[in-house]
Short mmCIF file of C-alpha atoms and ligand atoms in Angstrom, two decimals:
data_model
loop_
_atom_site.label_atom_id
_atom_site.label_comp_id
_atom_site.label_asym_id
_atom_site.label_seq_id
_atom_site.Cartn_x
_atom_site.Cartn_y
_atom_site.Cartn_z
CA UNK A 226 -2.10 30.64 2.79
CA UNK A 227 -1.33 29.52 -0.73
CA UNK A 228 -4.33 28.66 -2.90
CA UNK A 229 -4.46 26.35 -6.03
CA UNK A 230 -7.35 25.89 -8.32
CA UNK A 231 -8.06 22.81 -10.54
CA UNK A 232 -10.66 23.74 -13.12
CA UNK A 233 -12.46 22.29 -16.10
CA UNK A 234 -11.98 18.68 -15.05
CA UNK A 235 -13.34 16.15 -17.67
CA UNK A 236 -14.69 14.44 -14.57
CA UNK A 237 -14.01 15.50 -10.88
CA UNK A 238 -14.47 12.13 -8.90
CA UNK A 239 -15.11 13.28 -5.43
CA UNK A 240 -15.75 9.80 -3.80
CA UNK A 241 -17.92 11.87 -1.27
CA UNK A 242 -20.74 10.05 0.49
CA UNK A 243 -23.02 10.50 -2.51
CA UNK A 244 -20.13 9.45 -4.85
CA UNK A 245 -20.62 12.57 -6.96
CA UNK A 246 -18.74 13.00 -10.16
CA UNK A 247 -18.72 16.56 -11.51
CA UNK A 248 -18.35 17.09 -15.24
CA UNK A 249 -16.53 20.33 -15.81
CA UNK A 250 -16.01 20.52 -12.05
CA UNK A 251 -13.35 22.52 -10.15
CA UNK A 252 -11.51 22.21 -6.78
CA UNK A 253 -9.82 24.74 -4.72
CA UNK A 254 -6.90 23.93 -2.32
CA UNK A 255 -5.95 26.16 0.60
CA UNK A 256 -2.72 25.18 2.22
CA UNK A 257 -2.77 21.44 2.96
CA UNK A 258 -6.54 20.99 2.56
CA UNK A 259 -9.44 20.96 0.05
CA UNK A 260 -11.21 24.29 0.68
CA UNK A 261 -14.13 24.16 -1.84
CA UNK A 262 -15.47 22.02 -4.70
CA UNK A 263 -17.82 23.32 -7.41
CA UNK A 264 -19.75 22.22 -10.49
CA UNK A 265 -19.31 23.60 -14.12
CA UNK A 266 -21.84 26.25 -13.46
CA UNK A 267 -20.71 27.42 -10.13
CA UNK A 268 -18.54 30.71 -10.26
CA UNK A 269 -14.74 29.93 -10.15
CA UNK A 270 -12.86 31.22 -7.23
CA UNK A 271 -9.54 33.12 -7.50
CA UNK A 272 -6.30 31.34 -6.75
CA UNK A 273 -2.55 31.84 -6.64
CA UNK A 274 -1.93 29.01 -9.02
CA UNK A 275 -4.35 27.54 -11.58
CA UNK A 276 -4.18 24.11 -13.36
CA UNK A 277 -6.43 23.62 -16.39
CA UNK A 278 -7.68 20.07 -16.13
CA UNK A 279 -9.38 19.90 -19.66
CA UNK A 280 -9.41 16.26 -20.84
CA UNK A 281 -8.24 15.05 -17.24
CA UNK A 282 -10.05 12.79 -14.71
CA UNK A 283 -9.34 14.33 -11.23
CA UNK A 284 -9.82 12.07 -8.24
CA UNK A 285 -8.51 11.41 -4.65
CA UNK A 286 -5.00 10.09 -4.50
CA UNK A 287 -5.10 6.34 -4.08
CA UNK A 288 -3.90 4.59 -0.87
CA UNK A 289 -1.56 1.65 -1.01
CA UNK A 290 -2.02 -0.62 2.08
CA UNK A 291 0.94 -3.10 1.61
CA UNK A 292 4.42 -2.97 0.11
CA UNK A 293 7.98 -4.14 0.80
CA UNK A 294 9.84 -1.28 -1.00
CA UNK A 295 13.37 -2.74 -0.54
CA UNK A 296 12.29 -5.60 -2.87
CA UNK A 297 12.59 -3.10 -5.82
CA UNK A 298 16.22 -4.14 -5.58
CA UNK A 299 15.52 -7.85 -6.36
CA UNK A 300 12.89 -7.85 -9.18
CA UNK A 301 12.44 -10.74 -11.52
CA UNK A 302 15.39 -12.72 -9.97
CA UNK A 303 15.48 -15.97 -11.97
CA UNK A 304 15.62 -18.27 -8.96
CA UNK A 305 12.41 -16.65 -7.59
CA UNK A 306 10.39 -16.35 -10.66
CA UNK A 307 8.66 -19.61 -10.73
CA UNK A 308 8.22 -20.64 -7.06
CA UNK A 309 5.34 -20.05 -4.60
CA UNK A 310 5.50 -18.22 -1.39
CA UNK A 311 7.83 -20.30 0.85
CA UNK A 312 10.29 -21.28 -1.92
CA UNK A 313 10.27 -17.62 -3.20
CA UNK A 314 11.17 -16.28 0.17
CA UNK A 315 13.89 -18.95 0.79
CA UNK A 316 15.41 -17.93 -2.57
CA UNK A 317 15.36 -14.25 -1.57
CA UNK A 318 16.21 -14.06 2.06
CA UNK A 319 19.95 -14.59 1.47
CA UNK A 320 20.04 -11.57 -0.96
CA UNK A 321 18.09 -9.36 1.34
CA UNK A 322 20.61 -10.07 4.11
CA UNK A 323 23.01 -7.72 2.21
CA UNK A 324 20.72 -4.68 2.35
CA UNK A 325 22.43 -1.46 3.53
CA UNK A 326 21.07 1.84 4.83
CA UNK A 327 21.59 3.47 1.39
CA UNK A 328 19.71 0.63 -0.34
CA UNK A 329 16.79 1.17 2.01
CA UNK A 330 16.73 4.91 1.15
CA UNK A 331 17.18 4.52 -2.54
CA UNK A 332 14.64 1.62 -3.00
CA UNK A 333 12.11 3.70 -1.03
CA UNK A 334 12.59 6.60 -3.42
CA UNK A 335 12.28 4.30 -6.34
CA UNK A 336 9.13 2.51 -5.17
CA UNK A 337 7.54 5.91 -4.21
CA UNK A 338 8.39 7.34 -7.64
CA UNK A 339 6.53 4.48 -9.14
CA UNK A 340 3.55 4.84 -6.67
CA UNK A 341 3.17 8.63 -7.19
CA UNK A 342 3.33 8.30 -10.93
CA UNK A 343 0.54 5.62 -10.84
CA UNK A 344 -1.94 7.82 -8.77
CA UNK A 345 -1.03 6.76 -5.22
CA UNK A 346 -0.44 9.61 -2.72
CA UNK A 347 -0.49 7.64 0.71
CA UNK A 348 1.48 4.40 1.12
CA UNK A 349 2.31 1.96 3.95
CA UNK A 350 5.53 -0.03 3.74
CA UNK A 351 6.28 -3.28 5.60
CA UNK A 352 10.05 -3.33 6.23
CA UNK A 353 10.97 -6.39 8.22
CA UNK A 354 14.69 -6.92 7.86
CA UNK A 355 17.26 -4.52 9.28
CA UNK A 356 20.74 -5.94 8.31
CA UNK A 357 24.00 -3.99 8.21
CA UNK A 358 22.90 -1.10 10.36
CA UNK A 359 19.74 -0.45 8.48
CA UNK A 360 16.88 1.41 10.49
CA UNK A 361 13.40 2.37 9.87
CA UNK A 362 14.81 5.92 10.10
CA UNK A 363 16.46 5.51 6.71
CA UNK A 364 13.27 4.77 5.00
CA UNK A 365 11.36 7.72 6.94
CA UNK A 366 14.02 10.02 5.73
CA UNK A 367 13.56 9.00 2.12
CA UNK A 368 9.77 9.35 2.39
CA UNK A 369 10.07 12.88 3.81
CA UNK A 370 12.44 13.74 0.89
CA UNK A 371 9.83 12.39 -1.59
CA UNK A 372 6.87 14.26 0.00
CA UNK A 373 4.63 11.22 0.12
CA UNK A 374 2.16 10.49 3.00
CA UNK A 375 3.64 7.41 4.67
CA UNK A 376 2.72 4.80 7.11
CA UNK A 377 5.95 3.09 8.08
CA UNK A 378 5.31 -0.34 9.35
CA UNK A 379 8.21 -1.44 11.67
CA UNK A 380 8.34 -5.11 10.70
CA UNK A 381 10.40 -7.91 12.31
CA UNK A 382 11.39 -11.48 12.20
CA UNK A 383 12.59 -13.41 15.28
CA UNK A 384 12.05 -17.19 14.67
CA UNK A 385 14.75 -18.36 12.30
CA UNK A 386 15.29 -21.93 10.83
CA UNK A 387 16.96 -23.18 13.94
CA UNK A 388 13.77 -22.57 15.91
CA UNK A 389 11.30 -23.88 13.30
CA UNK A 390 10.73 -20.64 11.36
CA UNK A 391 11.21 -20.05 7.66
CA UNK A 392 14.02 -17.48 7.55
CA UNK A 393 17.79 -18.03 7.94
CA UNK A 394 18.91 -17.19 11.45
CA UNK A 395 21.16 -14.55 9.81
CA UNK A 396 18.20 -12.26 9.17
CA UNK A 397 16.19 -12.47 12.59
CA UNK A 398 16.45 -10.16 15.51
CA UNK A 399 16.18 -10.62 19.34
CA UNK A 400 12.59 -9.99 20.44
CA UNK A 401 13.56 -7.56 23.21
CA UNK A 402 15.48 -5.53 20.66
CA UNK A 403 12.59 -5.52 18.32
CA UNK A 404 10.12 -4.23 20.91
CA UNK A 405 12.59 -1.71 22.10
CA UNK A 406 13.31 -0.33 18.71
CA UNK A 407 9.64 -0.33 17.68
CA UNK A 408 8.93 1.82 20.79
CA UNK A 409 11.78 4.15 19.84
CA UNK A 410 10.48 4.80 16.32
CA UNK A 411 6.96 5.33 17.59
CA UNK A 412 8.29 8.00 19.92
CA UNK A 413 10.43 9.55 17.30
CA UNK A 414 8.14 9.47 14.28
CA UNK A 415 4.57 8.64 14.89
CA UNK A 416 2.14 11.52 14.36
CA UNK A 417 -1.47 10.84 15.42
CA UNK A 418 -2.79 14.28 14.31
CA UNK A 419 -5.04 14.78 11.48
CA UNK A 420 -3.27 15.49 8.18
CA UNK A 421 -0.10 13.66 9.57
CA UNK A 422 2.44 12.84 6.88
CA UNK A 423 4.05 10.14 8.94
CA UNK A 424 2.68 7.41 11.02
CA UNK A 425 4.31 4.29 12.57
CA UNK A 426 2.79 0.77 12.66
CA UNK A 427 3.66 -2.20 14.69
CA UNK A 428 4.26 -5.05 12.30
CA UNK A 429 5.93 -8.44 13.15
CA UNK A 430 6.26 -10.17 9.68
CA UNK A 431 4.18 -13.29 9.66
CA UNK A 432 3.13 -16.35 11.75
CA UNK A 433 5.95 -18.37 10.39
CA UNK A 434 8.74 -15.92 11.24
CA UNK A 435 7.89 -14.52 14.66
CA UNK A 436 6.76 -16.20 17.95
CA UNK A 437 3.37 -16.07 19.60
CA UNK A 438 4.85 -14.03 22.38
CA UNK A 439 6.08 -11.28 20.10
CA UNK A 440 2.61 -11.17 18.48
CA UNK A 441 1.09 -10.64 21.85
CA UNK A 442 3.58 -8.14 23.09
CA UNK A 443 3.37 -6.22 19.85
CA UNK A 444 -0.40 -6.05 20.25
CA UNK A 445 0.15 -4.69 23.80
CA UNK A 446 2.72 -2.07 22.52
CA UNK A 447 0.40 -0.85 19.69
CA UNK A 448 -2.62 -0.52 22.12
CA UNK A 449 -0.43 1.36 24.65
CA UNK A 450 0.79 3.77 22.07
CA UNK A 451 -2.40 4.28 19.87
CA UNK A 452 -0.63 2.78 16.81
CA UNK A 453 -1.95 0.28 14.34
CA UNK A 454 -0.96 -3.41 13.79
CA UNK A 455 -0.16 -5.04 10.52
CA UNK A 456 1.10 -8.53 9.39
CA UNK A 457 0.82 -11.23 6.71
CA UNK A 458 -2.00 -13.77 7.20
CA UNK A 459 -3.43 -16.77 5.40
CA UNK A 460 -1.52 -15.97 2.20
CA UNK A 461 -1.51 -19.50 0.61
CA UNK A 462 -2.12 -23.21 1.47
CA UNK A 463 1.37 -23.67 2.87
CA UNK A 464 0.81 -20.73 5.32
CA UNK A 465 -2.43 -22.58 6.46
CA UNK A 466 -0.54 -25.82 6.90
CA UNK A 467 2.09 -24.20 9.04
CA UNK A 468 -0.52 -22.57 11.31
CA UNK A 469 -2.24 -25.94 11.79
CA UNK A 470 1.09 -27.82 12.44
CA UNK A 471 2.58 -25.23 14.64
CA UNK A 472 -0.41 -23.66 16.48
CA UNK A 473 -3.15 -26.29 15.87
CA UNK A 474 -5.23 -23.28 14.80
CA UNK A 475 -6.46 -21.70 11.54
CA UNK A 476 -4.75 -18.35 10.83
CA UNK A 477 -7.97 -16.45 11.96
CA UNK A 478 -8.16 -18.46 15.18
CA UNK A 479 -4.30 -17.73 15.83
CA UNK A 480 -4.91 -13.98 15.07
CA UNK A 481 -7.73 -13.80 17.67
CA UNK A 482 -5.71 -15.74 20.16
CA UNK A 483 -2.83 -13.31 20.04
CA UNK A 484 -5.09 -10.27 19.99
CA UNK A 485 -4.68 -9.44 16.36
CA UNK A 486 -8.37 -8.64 15.43
CA UNK A 487 -10.29 -5.27 15.53
CA UNK A 488 -10.46 -1.92 13.79
CA UNK A 489 -6.73 -1.11 14.67
CA UNK A 490 -5.31 -4.19 12.84
CA UNK A 491 -5.01 -5.02 9.18
CA UNK A 492 -3.62 -8.28 7.58
CA UNK A 493 -1.99 -8.59 4.12
CA UNK A 494 -3.41 -11.14 1.61
CA UNK A 495 -6.08 -13.29 3.48
CA UNK A 496 -6.41 -15.32 0.46
CA UNK A 497 -7.15 -18.46 2.49
CA UNK A 498 -9.25 -17.04 5.24
CA UNK A 499 -12.03 -19.53 6.00
CA UNK A 500 -15.69 -18.67 6.45
CA UNK A 501 -15.49 -18.50 10.13
CA UNK A 502 -12.46 -16.16 9.88
CA UNK A 503 -14.23 -13.86 7.41
CA UNK A 504 -17.25 -13.65 9.89
CA UNK A 505 -15.05 -12.97 12.90
CA UNK A 506 -12.90 -10.47 11.04
CA UNK A 507 -16.17 -8.89 9.64
CA UNK A 508 -17.71 -8.61 13.02
CA UNK A 509 -14.66 -6.88 14.42
CA UNK A 510 -13.94 -4.65 11.51
CA UNK A 511 -10.49 -6.09 11.07
CA UNK A 512 -8.82 -4.88 7.87
CA UNK A 513 -7.08 -6.54 4.90
CA UNK A 514 -4.79 -5.50 2.08
CA UNK A 515 -6.00 -7.12 -1.11
CA UNK A 516 -2.88 -7.83 -3.41
CA UNK A 517 -4.12 -9.32 -6.64
CA UNK A 518 -0.94 -9.16 -8.59
CA UNK A 519 1.22 -10.68 -6.05
CA UNK A 520 -1.50 -13.36 -5.32
CA UNK A 521 -1.49 -14.29 -9.03
CA UNK A 522 2.37 -14.01 -9.31
CA UNK A 523 3.03 -16.36 -6.48
CA UNK A 524 0.06 -18.66 -7.42
CA UNK A 525 -1.57 -18.09 -3.98
CA UNK A 526 -5.19 -17.88 -4.93
CA UNK A 527 -8.14 -15.35 -5.15
CA UNK A 528 -9.18 -13.50 -2.10
CA UNK A 529 -13.04 -13.38 -1.88
CA UNK A 530 -13.17 -9.58 -1.66
CA UNK A 531 -16.84 -8.89 -1.92
CA UNK A 532 -17.61 -11.46 0.67
CA UNK A 533 -15.16 -9.77 3.04
CA UNK A 534 -16.59 -6.37 2.46
CA UNK A 535 -20.19 -7.65 2.92
CA UNK A 536 -19.09 -9.30 6.17
CA UNK A 537 -17.80 -5.89 7.53
CA UNK A 538 -14.12 -6.24 6.97
CA UNK A 539 -12.27 -2.99 6.01
CA UNK A 540 -10.65 -3.77 2.65
CA UNK A 541 -8.06 -1.79 0.65
CA UNK A 542 -5.51 -2.57 -2.19
CA UNK A 543 -1.84 -3.32 -1.88
CA UNK A 544 0.71 -3.70 -4.66
CA UNK A 545 2.78 -5.75 -2.25
CA UNK A 546 6.49 -6.07 -2.50
CA UNK A 547 8.38 -5.54 -5.73
CA UNK A 548 9.78 -9.00 -5.85
CA UNK A 549 6.25 -10.52 -6.16
CA UNK A 550 4.54 -8.02 -8.43
CA UNK A 551 7.13 -6.84 -9.69
CA UNK A 552 5.92 -3.34 -10.05
CA UNK A 553 4.24 -0.65 -7.91
CA UNK A 554 1.61 0.62 -10.30
CA UNK A 555 -1.41 1.52 -8.10
CA UNK A 556 -3.84 2.08 -10.96
CA UNK A 557 -2.66 -1.20 -12.58
CA UNK A 558 -3.38 -2.97 -9.27
CA UNK A 559 -6.88 -1.61 -9.20
CA UNK A 560 -7.36 -2.94 -12.84
CA UNK A 561 -6.08 -6.36 -11.77
CA UNK A 562 -8.42 -6.44 -8.76
CA UNK A 563 -11.40 -5.66 -11.07
CA UNK A 564 -10.37 -8.34 -13.55
CA UNK A 565 -9.48 -11.02 -10.94
CA UNK A 566 -12.67 -10.23 -8.96
CA UNK A 567 -14.68 -11.18 -12.16
CA UNK A 568 -13.12 -14.61 -12.30
CA UNK A 569 -14.21 -15.38 -8.84
CA UNK A 570 -17.62 -13.89 -9.16
CA UNK A 571 -18.20 -15.74 -12.52
CA UNK A 572 -18.30 -19.10 -10.71
CA UNK A 573 -21.80 -18.34 -9.38
CA UNK A 574 -22.96 -15.89 -11.97
CA UNK A 575 -23.07 -12.88 -9.57
CA UNK A 576 -22.80 -9.43 -11.02
CA UNK A 577 -19.26 -8.48 -12.20
CA UNK A 578 -16.87 -6.63 -10.17
CA UNK A 579 -17.18 -2.94 -11.41
CA UNK A 580 -14.58 -0.25 -12.01
CA UNK A 581 -16.13 2.18 -9.49
CA UNK A 582 -16.35 -0.56 -6.83
CA UNK A 583 -12.65 -1.10 -7.12
CA UNK A 584 -11.75 2.58 -7.38
CA UNK A 585 -13.54 2.92 -3.99
CA UNK A 586 -11.42 0.13 -2.43
CA UNK A 587 -8.34 2.03 -3.86
CA UNK A 588 -9.31 5.32 -2.22
CA UNK A 589 -11.87 5.26 0.64
CA UNK A 590 -11.22 1.54 1.30
CA UNK A 591 -7.47 2.16 1.79
CA UNK A 592 -7.98 5.15 3.89
CA UNK A 593 -10.24 3.09 6.21
CA UNK A 594 -7.74 0.20 6.45
CA UNK A 595 -5.03 2.67 7.54
CA UNK A 596 -7.38 4.15 10.12
CA UNK A 597 -7.67 7.65 8.45
CA UNK A 598 -10.65 9.89 7.93
CA UNK A 599 -8.80 12.78 6.40
CA UNK A 600 -7.81 11.12 3.03
CA UNK A 601 -9.58 8.91 0.38
CA UNK A 602 -12.25 11.37 -0.70
CA UNK A 603 -12.45 14.92 -1.73
CA UNK A 604 -14.71 17.33 0.32
CA UNK A 605 -13.82 20.52 1.89
CA UNK A 606 -11.60 19.95 5.00
CA UNK A 607 -10.00 16.77 3.66
CA UNK A 608 -6.18 16.60 3.03
CA UNK A 609 -5.45 17.84 -0.44
CA UNK A 610 -4.22 14.62 -1.81
CA UNK A 611 -5.31 14.73 -5.48
CA UNK A 612 -4.23 13.09 -8.79
CA UNK A 613 -5.21 13.78 -12.43
CA UNK A 614 -5.02 11.37 -15.47
CA UNK A 615 -4.98 12.87 -18.84
CA UNK A 616 -7.41 10.93 -21.04
CA UNK A 617 -6.83 12.74 -24.37
CA UNK A 618 -4.10 10.38 -25.62
CA UNK A 619 -4.21 7.38 -27.77
CA UNK A 620 -4.80 4.88 -25.03
CA UNK A 621 -8.23 6.28 -24.18
CA UNK A 622 -9.34 7.22 -27.69
CA UNK A 623 -12.92 6.11 -28.08
CA UNK A 624 -13.55 5.83 -24.41
CA UNK A 625 -15.25 9.13 -23.77
CA UNK A 626 -18.62 7.60 -22.80
CA UNK A 627 -17.32 6.75 -19.30
CA UNK A 628 -13.84 8.24 -18.66
CA UNK A 629 -13.99 7.19 -14.93
CA UNK A 630 -14.48 3.48 -15.83
CA UNK A 631 -11.92 3.81 -18.63
CA UNK A 632 -9.20 4.47 -16.08
CA UNK A 633 -9.46 0.80 -15.33
CA UNK A 634 -10.84 -0.73 -18.50
CA UNK A 635 -8.10 0.91 -20.73
CA UNK A 636 -4.24 0.65 -20.33
CA UNK A 637 -3.24 2.01 -16.90
CA UNK A 638 -1.61 5.40 -17.34
CA UNK A 639 0.76 7.59 -15.24
CA UNK A 640 -0.63 10.71 -13.74
CA UNK A 641 -0.29 14.02 -15.23
CA UNK A 642 -0.46 15.63 -11.89
CA UNK A 643 -0.10 14.65 -8.33
CA UNK A 644 -0.66 16.75 -5.18
CA UNK A 645 0.13 15.58 -1.69
CA UNK A 646 -0.94 17.62 1.30
CA UNK A 647 -1.43 20.62 -1.02
CA UNK A 648 2.02 20.41 -2.62
CA UNK A 649 2.37 19.53 -6.26
CA UNK A 650 4.92 16.69 -6.72
CA UNK A 651 4.20 15.89 -10.27
CA UNK A 652 3.16 18.51 -12.94
CA UNK A 653 2.56 17.73 -16.71
CA UNK A 654 3.77 14.30 -15.98
CA UNK A 655 7.22 15.28 -14.51
CA UNK A 656 8.47 15.14 -11.03
CA UNK A 657 9.26 18.66 -9.78
CA UNK A 658 12.07 17.95 -7.36
CA UNK A 659 13.84 14.73 -8.52
CA UNK A 660 14.90 13.00 -11.60
CA UNK A 661 13.77 9.32 -11.94
CA UNK A 662 16.43 8.57 -14.55
CA UNK A 663 19.31 9.39 -12.08
CA UNK A 664 17.49 7.56 -9.39
CA UNK A 665 17.24 4.36 -11.53
CA UNK A 666 20.89 4.52 -12.37
CA UNK A 667 21.94 4.62 -8.63
CA UNK A 668 19.30 1.94 -7.84
CA UNK A 669 20.74 -0.38 -10.53
CA UNK A 670 24.33 0.10 -9.24
CA UNK A 671 23.11 -0.87 -5.66
CA UNK A 672 21.00 -3.84 -7.11
CA UNK A 673 24.04 -5.25 -8.66
CA UNK A 674 26.03 -4.74 -5.51
CA UNK A 675 23.41 -6.69 -3.53
CA UNK A 676 23.48 -9.63 -5.97
CA UNK A 677 27.38 -9.73 -5.96
CA UNK A 678 27.65 -9.73 -2.13
CA UNK A 679 25.19 -12.57 -1.68
N1 GUN B 136 3.93 -11.75 -0.52
C1 GUN B 136 4.75 -11.79 0.51
N2 GUN B 136 4.46 -12.44 1.60
C2 GUN B 136 5.29 -12.55 2.70
N3 GUN B 136 5.19 -13.18 3.86
C3 GUN B 136 6.33 -13.02 4.55
N4 GUN B 136 7.18 -12.05 3.79
C4 GUN B 136 6.36 -11.84 2.69
C5 GUN B 136 6.86 -10.99 1.61
O1 GUN B 136 7.78 -10.34 1.50
N5 GUN B 136 5.88 -11.04 0.58
#
């Protein structure tokens, strides 16, 4: 079995149960897993390949719990720059109706390039439109090519404008077809085994674009197949008003009513979850994807992350779709989570949100949200998902006293090295098996095409 040694780390952040950080530490990878970890004084093992991590912080690859990768084709669209959630969606749905299978594949490669470069090694994606013959298969094919660990959420919309929903009728699907296709992709692609590179998630889009029946049937399908459930919930005040008007319930009451609480469920945003909802979600270990950039970009609000963690909710970070961020920088997202958390906490003079607290959400937190115990920290037996940031450059000059906190306090960097499932994808800052410049060229051609066909 191939072995790889990372040695001389400026800091090796294990995120283990004791949260050990080893100065001068080393880590040995054997095949797909972490085989051993040692401090500066422990004898170095032999290995087939050795990476010298002098000046680098080495840490577990981060876990992104919410994204819409196809939106990389529609970043910074003028009509959607200055509107809140519903207006933003209504400006973009007609563009997204033109998506093709190649656009799904290329946008997935683009978003995964950004994510990998920013320190993320596992990501979920919520793909909820399938126009012009697009299928989840297109995205899974691209993820396999990129080598990233992937939780593909089979999204769906079924309630169009004519039935009181938000999306135009042209982008919704029949509910029977949604359920049949979701079952098909679970059978074709879902791998429940430890170290799985591919899992499938059941993921109707949001309360304002699918029916109560579909939510209930989706929950039953997920439970029958041992898959997880994911949707948007309580994102902003219009979302709350829709829930009250349509279901006469708060979003948390609605989620419980349709069977969407528990340790196999995670909801994106939850900015406006009320106290009763936080308590109920906490007691049932329901998960949530905290998306600070998107929540600021769309003016949605600030999710009370600390309260949610204290209540027992599983909390991870999500960059959200690239039309409401409009980037996929995982370390940058962690920095924003820290800074935004400070604004909320400052209201009652509580201790400030700390760098390590947020790094934990980005690693262990995200792993828990996706229902995984084989990623998110580095101990022998865990998946070899490891990233390294070089702190010897100008952006970190003067930050030697705490290089781990400096990852978030200083300008967010790209990784020098990224390893997924024991395979090196980025070395010395460069992708080994694809060229991001060629990718961006093709991506821009397709993005123009999408605008022209709308
Ligand atoms: N932020 C965000 N919220 C949504 N709610 C339904 N769809 C979306 C989306 O694409 N982005």
